[in-house]
PDB file of C-alpha atoms in Angstrom:
ATOM      1  CA  UNK A   1       0.000   0.000   0.000  1.00 81.00           C
ATOM      2  CA  UNK A   2       1.375   3.401  -0.937  1.00 90.00           C
ATOM      3  CA  UNK A   3       1.821   6.126   1.677  1.00 86.00           C
ATOM      4  CA  UNK A   4      -1.004   8.104   0.041  1.00 85.00           C
ATOM      5  CA  UNK A   5      -3.350   5.085   0.146  1.00 89.00           C
ATOM      6  CA  UNK A   6      -2.433   4.399   3.771  1.00 90.00           C
ATOM      7  CA  UNK A   7      -3.125   8.029   4.687  1.00 90.00           C
ATOM      8  CA  UNK A   8      -6.491   7.842   2.907  1.00 91.00           C
ATOM      9  CA  UNK A   9      -7.429   4.599   4.674  1.00 94.00           C
ATOM     10  CA  UNK A  10      -6.520   6.105   8.039  1.00 95.00           C
ATOM     11  CA  UNK A  11      -8.619   9.179   7.278  1.00 95.00           C
ATOM     12  CA  UNK A  12     -11.585   6.974   6.372  1.00 97.00           C
ATOM     13  CA  UNK A  13     -11.243   5.106   9.690  1.00 97.00           C
ATOM     14  CA  UNK A  14     -11.175   8.418  11.566  1.00 97.00           C
ATOM     15  CA  UNK A  15     -14.208   9.667   9.604  1.00 98.00           C
ATOM     16  CA  UNK A  16     -16.182   6.451  10.245  1.00 98.00           C
ATOM     17  CA  UNK A  17     -15.501   6.735  13.981  1.00 98.00           C
ATOM     18  CA  UNK A  18     -16.532  10.407  13.902  1.00 98.00           C
ATOM     19  CA  UNK A  19     -19.822   9.537  12.189  1.00 98.00           C
ATOM     20  CA  UNK A  20     -20.599   6.768  14.685  1.00 98.00           C
ATOM     21  CA  UNK A  21     -19.937   9.118  17.604  1.00 98.00           C
ATOM     22  CA  UNK A  22     -22.267  11.670  15.963  1.00 98.00           C
ATOM     23  CA  UNK A  23     -25.120   9.142  15.865  1.00 98.00           C
ATOM     24  CA  UNK A  24     -24.746   7.852  12.308  1.00 98.00           C
ATOM     25  CA  UNK A  25     -24.810   4.186  11.364  1.00 98.00           C
ATOM     26  CA  UNK A  26     -22.098   3.367   8.810  1.00 98.00           C
ATOM     27  CA  UNK A  27     -23.614   0.869   6.355  1.00 98.00           C
ATOM     28  CA  UNK A  28     -20.857   0.644   3.716  1.00 97.00           C
ATOM     29  CA  UNK A  29     -17.221   1.557   3.142  1.00 97.00           C
ATOM     30  CA  UNK A  30     -15.285   1.857  -0.094  1.00 96.00           C
ATOM     31  CA  UNK A  31     -18.168   1.084  -2.442  1.00 97.00           C
ATOM     32  CA  UNK A  32     -16.453   0.828  -5.835  1.00 94.00           C
ATOM     33  CA  UNK A  33     -17.634   0.878  -9.401  1.00 94.00           C
ATOM     34  CA  UNK A  34     -15.513   1.509 -12.520  1.00 91.00           C
ATOM     35  CA  UNK A  35     -16.930   5.047 -12.698  1.00 89.00           C
ATOM     36  CA  UNK A  36     -16.461   6.057  -9.064  1.00 90.00           C
ATOM     37  CA  UNK A  37     -15.955   5.183  -5.424  1.00 94.00           C
ATOM     38  CA  UNK A  38     -17.879   6.214  -2.344  1.00 96.00           C
ATOM     39  CA  UNK A  39     -15.708   6.307   0.760  1.00 97.00           C
ATOM     40  CA  UNK A  40     -18.492   5.903   3.337  1.00 98.00           C
ATOM     41  CA  UNK A  41     -22.244   5.409   3.301  1.00 98.00           C
ATOM     42  CA  UNK A  42     -24.132   6.125   6.514  1.00 98.00           C
ATOM     43  CA  UNK A  43     -27.674   6.615   7.748  1.00 97.00           C
ATOM     44  CA  UNK A  44     -29.121   8.956  10.337  1.00 97.00           C
ATOM     45  CA  UNK A  45     -32.701   9.950  11.003  1.00 93.00           C
ATOM     46  CA  UNK A  46     -33.984   8.064   7.966  1.00 90.00           C
ATOM     47  CA  UNK A  47     -31.609   9.902   5.613  1.00 95.00           C
ATOM     48  CA  UNK A  48     -28.858   8.304   3.568  1.00 97.00           C
ATOM     49  CA  UNK A  49     -25.476  10.070   3.630  1.00 98.00           C
ATOM     50  CA  UNK A  50     -22.808   9.408   1.016  1.00 98.00           C
ATOM     51  CA  UNK A  51     -19.534  10.685   2.434  1.00 98.00           C
ATOM     52  CA  UNK A  52     -16.386  11.750   0.581  1.00 95.00           C
ATOM     53  CA  UNK A  53     -13.354  11.749   2.890  1.00 95.00           C
ATOM     54  CA  UNK A  54     -10.291  13.913   2.222  1.00 92.00           C
ATOM     55  CA  UNK A  55      -7.230  13.530   4.441  1.00 91.00           C
ATOM     56  CA  UNK A  56      -4.001  15.522   4.687  1.00 87.00           C
ATOM     57  CA  UNK A  57      -1.158  15.848   7.122  1.00 87.00           C
ATOM     58  CA  UNK A  58      -0.727  19.347   8.490  1.00 77.00           C
ATOM     59  CA  UNK A  59       3.020  19.486   7.885  1.00 65.00           C
ATOM     60  CA  UNK A  60       2.986  18.551   4.226  1.00 48.00           C
ATOM     61  CA  UNK A  61       2.419  21.036   1.431  1.00 44.00           C
ATOM     62  CA  UNK A  62       0.261  18.928  -0.832  1.00 45.00           C
ATOM     63  CA  UNK A  63       0.025  19.937  -4.478  1.00 38.00           C
ATOM     64  CA  UNK A  64      -3.284  21.318  -5.652  1.00 40.00           C
ATOM     65  CA  UNK A  65      -4.820  19.820  -8.768  1.00 43.00           C
ATOM     66  CA  UNK A  66      -3.782  23.096 -10.420  1.00 43.00           C
ATOM     67  CA  UNK A  67      -0.140  22.479  -9.509  1.00 44.00           C
ATOM     68  CA  UNK A  68      -0.036  25.193  -6.845  1.00 47.00           C
ATOM     69  CA  UNK A  69       1.709  24.511  -3.587  1.00 44.00           C
ATOM     70  CA  UNK A  70       1.434  26.198  -0.231  1.00 50.00           C
ATOM     71  CA  UNK A  71       0.330  26.196   3.376  1.00 56.00           C
ATOM     72  CA  UNK A  72      -3.176  27.365   2.445  1.00 61.00           C
ATOM     73  CA  UNK A  73      -4.025  23.983   0.899  1.00 61.00           C
ATOM     74  CA  UNK A  74      -7.426  22.673   1.901  1.00 68.00           C
ATOM     75  CA  UNK A  75      -8.433  19.071   1.196  1.00 67.00           C
ATOM     76  CA  UNK A  76     -11.830  20.251  -0.045  1.00 66.00           C
ATOM     77  CA  UNK A  77      -9.958  21.850  -2.957  1.00 65.00           C
ATOM     78  CA  UNK A  78      -9.741  18.368  -4.497  1.00 69.00           C
ATOM     79  CA  UNK A  79     -13.517  17.893  -4.704  1.00 73.00           C
ATOM     80  CA  UNK A  80     -13.892  19.053  -8.312  1.00 71.00           C
ATOM     81  CA  UNK A  81     -16.955  19.068 -10.590  1.00 79.00           C
ATOM     82  CA  UNK A  82     -15.692  15.955 -12.428  1.00 79.00           C
ATOM     83  CA  UNK A  83     -15.302  14.195  -9.053  1.00 82.00           C
ATOM     84  CA  UNK A  84     -18.844  15.201  -8.080  1.00 85.00           C
ATOM     85  CA  UNK A  85     -20.162  13.799 -11.373  1.00 89.00           C
ATOM     86  CA  UNK A  86     -18.430  10.460 -10.729  1.00 91.00           C
ATOM     87  CA  UNK A  87     -19.725  10.399  -7.158  1.00 92.00           C
ATOM     88  CA  UNK A  88     -23.291  11.086  -8.326  1.00 91.00           C
ATOM     89  CA  UNK A  89     -23.107   8.113 -10.685  1.00 94.00           C
ATOM     90  CA  UNK A  90     -21.682   5.873  -7.940  1.00 96.00           C
ATOM     91  CA  UNK A  91     -24.439   7.040  -5.573  1.00 95.00           C
ATOM     92  CA  UNK A  92     -27.098   6.068  -8.132  1.00 95.00           C
ATOM     93  CA  UNK A  93     -25.448   2.662  -8.548  1.00 96.00           C
ATOM     94  CA  UNK A  94     -25.369   2.081  -4.789  1.00 97.00           C
ATOM     95  CA  UNK A  95     -29.061   2.873  -4.476  1.00 96.00           C
ATOM     96  CA  UNK A  96     -29.904   0.503  -7.346  1.00 96.00           C
ATOM     97  CA  UNK A  97     -27.645  -2.283  -6.023  1.00 96.00           C
ATOM     98  CA  UNK A  98     -29.167  -2.005  -2.544  1.00 96.00           C
ATOM     99  CA  UNK A  99     -32.765  -1.651  -3.827  1.00 96.00           C
ATOM    100  CA  UNK A 100     -33.155   1.692  -2.071  1.00 95.00           C
ATOM    101  CA  UNK A 101     -36.344   3.469  -3.179  1.00 93.00           C
ATOM    102  CA  UNK A 102     -35.962   6.774  -5.027  1.00 86.00           C
ATOM    103  CA  UNK A 103     -38.111   8.442  -2.360  1.00 91.00           C
ATOM    104  CA  UNK A 104     -35.411   8.010   0.293  1.00 92.00           C
ATOM    105  CA  UNK A 105     -33.758  11.318   1.163  1.00 94.00           C
ATOM    106  CA  UNK A 106     -30.042  11.257   0.445  1.00 96.00           C
ATOM    107  CA  UNK A 107     -27.181  13.699   0.287  1.00 96.00           C
ATOM    108  CA  UNK A 108     -23.473  13.943  -0.373  1.00 95.00           C
ATOM    109  CA  UNK A 109     -21.368  15.076   2.578  1.00 96.00           C
ATOM    110  CA  UNK A 110     -17.627  15.544   2.997  1.00 95.00           C
ATOM    111  CA  UNK A 111     -15.388  14.960   5.965  1.00 96.00           C
ATOM    112  CA  UNK A 112     -11.996  16.642   5.987  1.00 94.00           C
ATOM    113  CA  UNK A 113      -9.424  14.968   8.227  1.00 94.00           C
ATOM    114  CA  UNK A 114      -6.246  16.788   9.243  1.00 91.00           C
ATOM    115  CA  UNK A 115      -3.491  14.638  10.759  1.00 92.00           C
ATOM    116  CA  UNK A 116      -0.141  15.488  12.316  1.00 89.00           C
ATOM    117  CA  UNK A 117       3.012  14.023  10.749  1.00 88.00           C
ATOM    118  CA  UNK A 118       2.776  11.359  13.480  1.00 88.00           C
ATOM    119  CA  UNK A 119      -0.777  10.559  12.318  1.00 88.00           C
ATOM    120  CA  UNK A 120      -2.552  12.101  15.269  1.00 91.00           C
ATOM    121  CA  UNK A 121      -5.898  13.718  14.546  1.00 92.00           C
ATOM    122  CA  UNK A 122      -5.589  17.504  14.610  1.00 91.00           C
ATOM    123  CA  UNK A 123      -8.986  18.452  13.223  1.00 92.00           C
ATOM    124  CA  UNK A 124     -12.086  16.894  11.681  1.00 95.00           C
ATOM    125  CA  UNK A 125     -14.390  19.058   9.605  1.00 95.00           C
ATOM    126  CA  UNK A 126     -17.853  17.807   8.590  1.00 96.00           C
ATOM    127  CA  UNK A 127     -19.396  19.492   5.535  1.00 94.00           C
ATOM    128  CA  UNK A 128     -23.017  18.412   5.051  1.00 95.00           C
ATOM    129  CA  UNK A 129     -24.850  18.377   1.728  1.00 92.00           C
ATOM    130  CA  UNK A 130     -22.030  19.594  -0.556  1.00 88.00           C
ATOM    131  CA  UNK A 131     -23.789  18.714  -3.833  1.00 76.00           C
TER     132      UNK A 131
END
């Protein structure tokens, strides 16, 4: 597993724990289709939440998709329109695969996880209904 993949997996574990502590029930992780992946799927109050998780370490200056570099990098910067389109298609597939009626309320959320270089959680940011 690459360092980037390991960081992402750790962020997803942190996000799943955060959701559970906030009263969500995590019903799926890493739902994959050729056209997209959903990091977490959770339910709360009869609503279905598809969750995109973005993780960074505070000390690293991660490159933006635009090639910019700097301390002002935010993981949400990597949730682009093309990513949202792929997520929407994966969400539709999940609902079909699980026989979830179209009437069920659902939304796309994001969780941003900030870790220290020693992989300690510095900050978790929950962004509801981003799409």
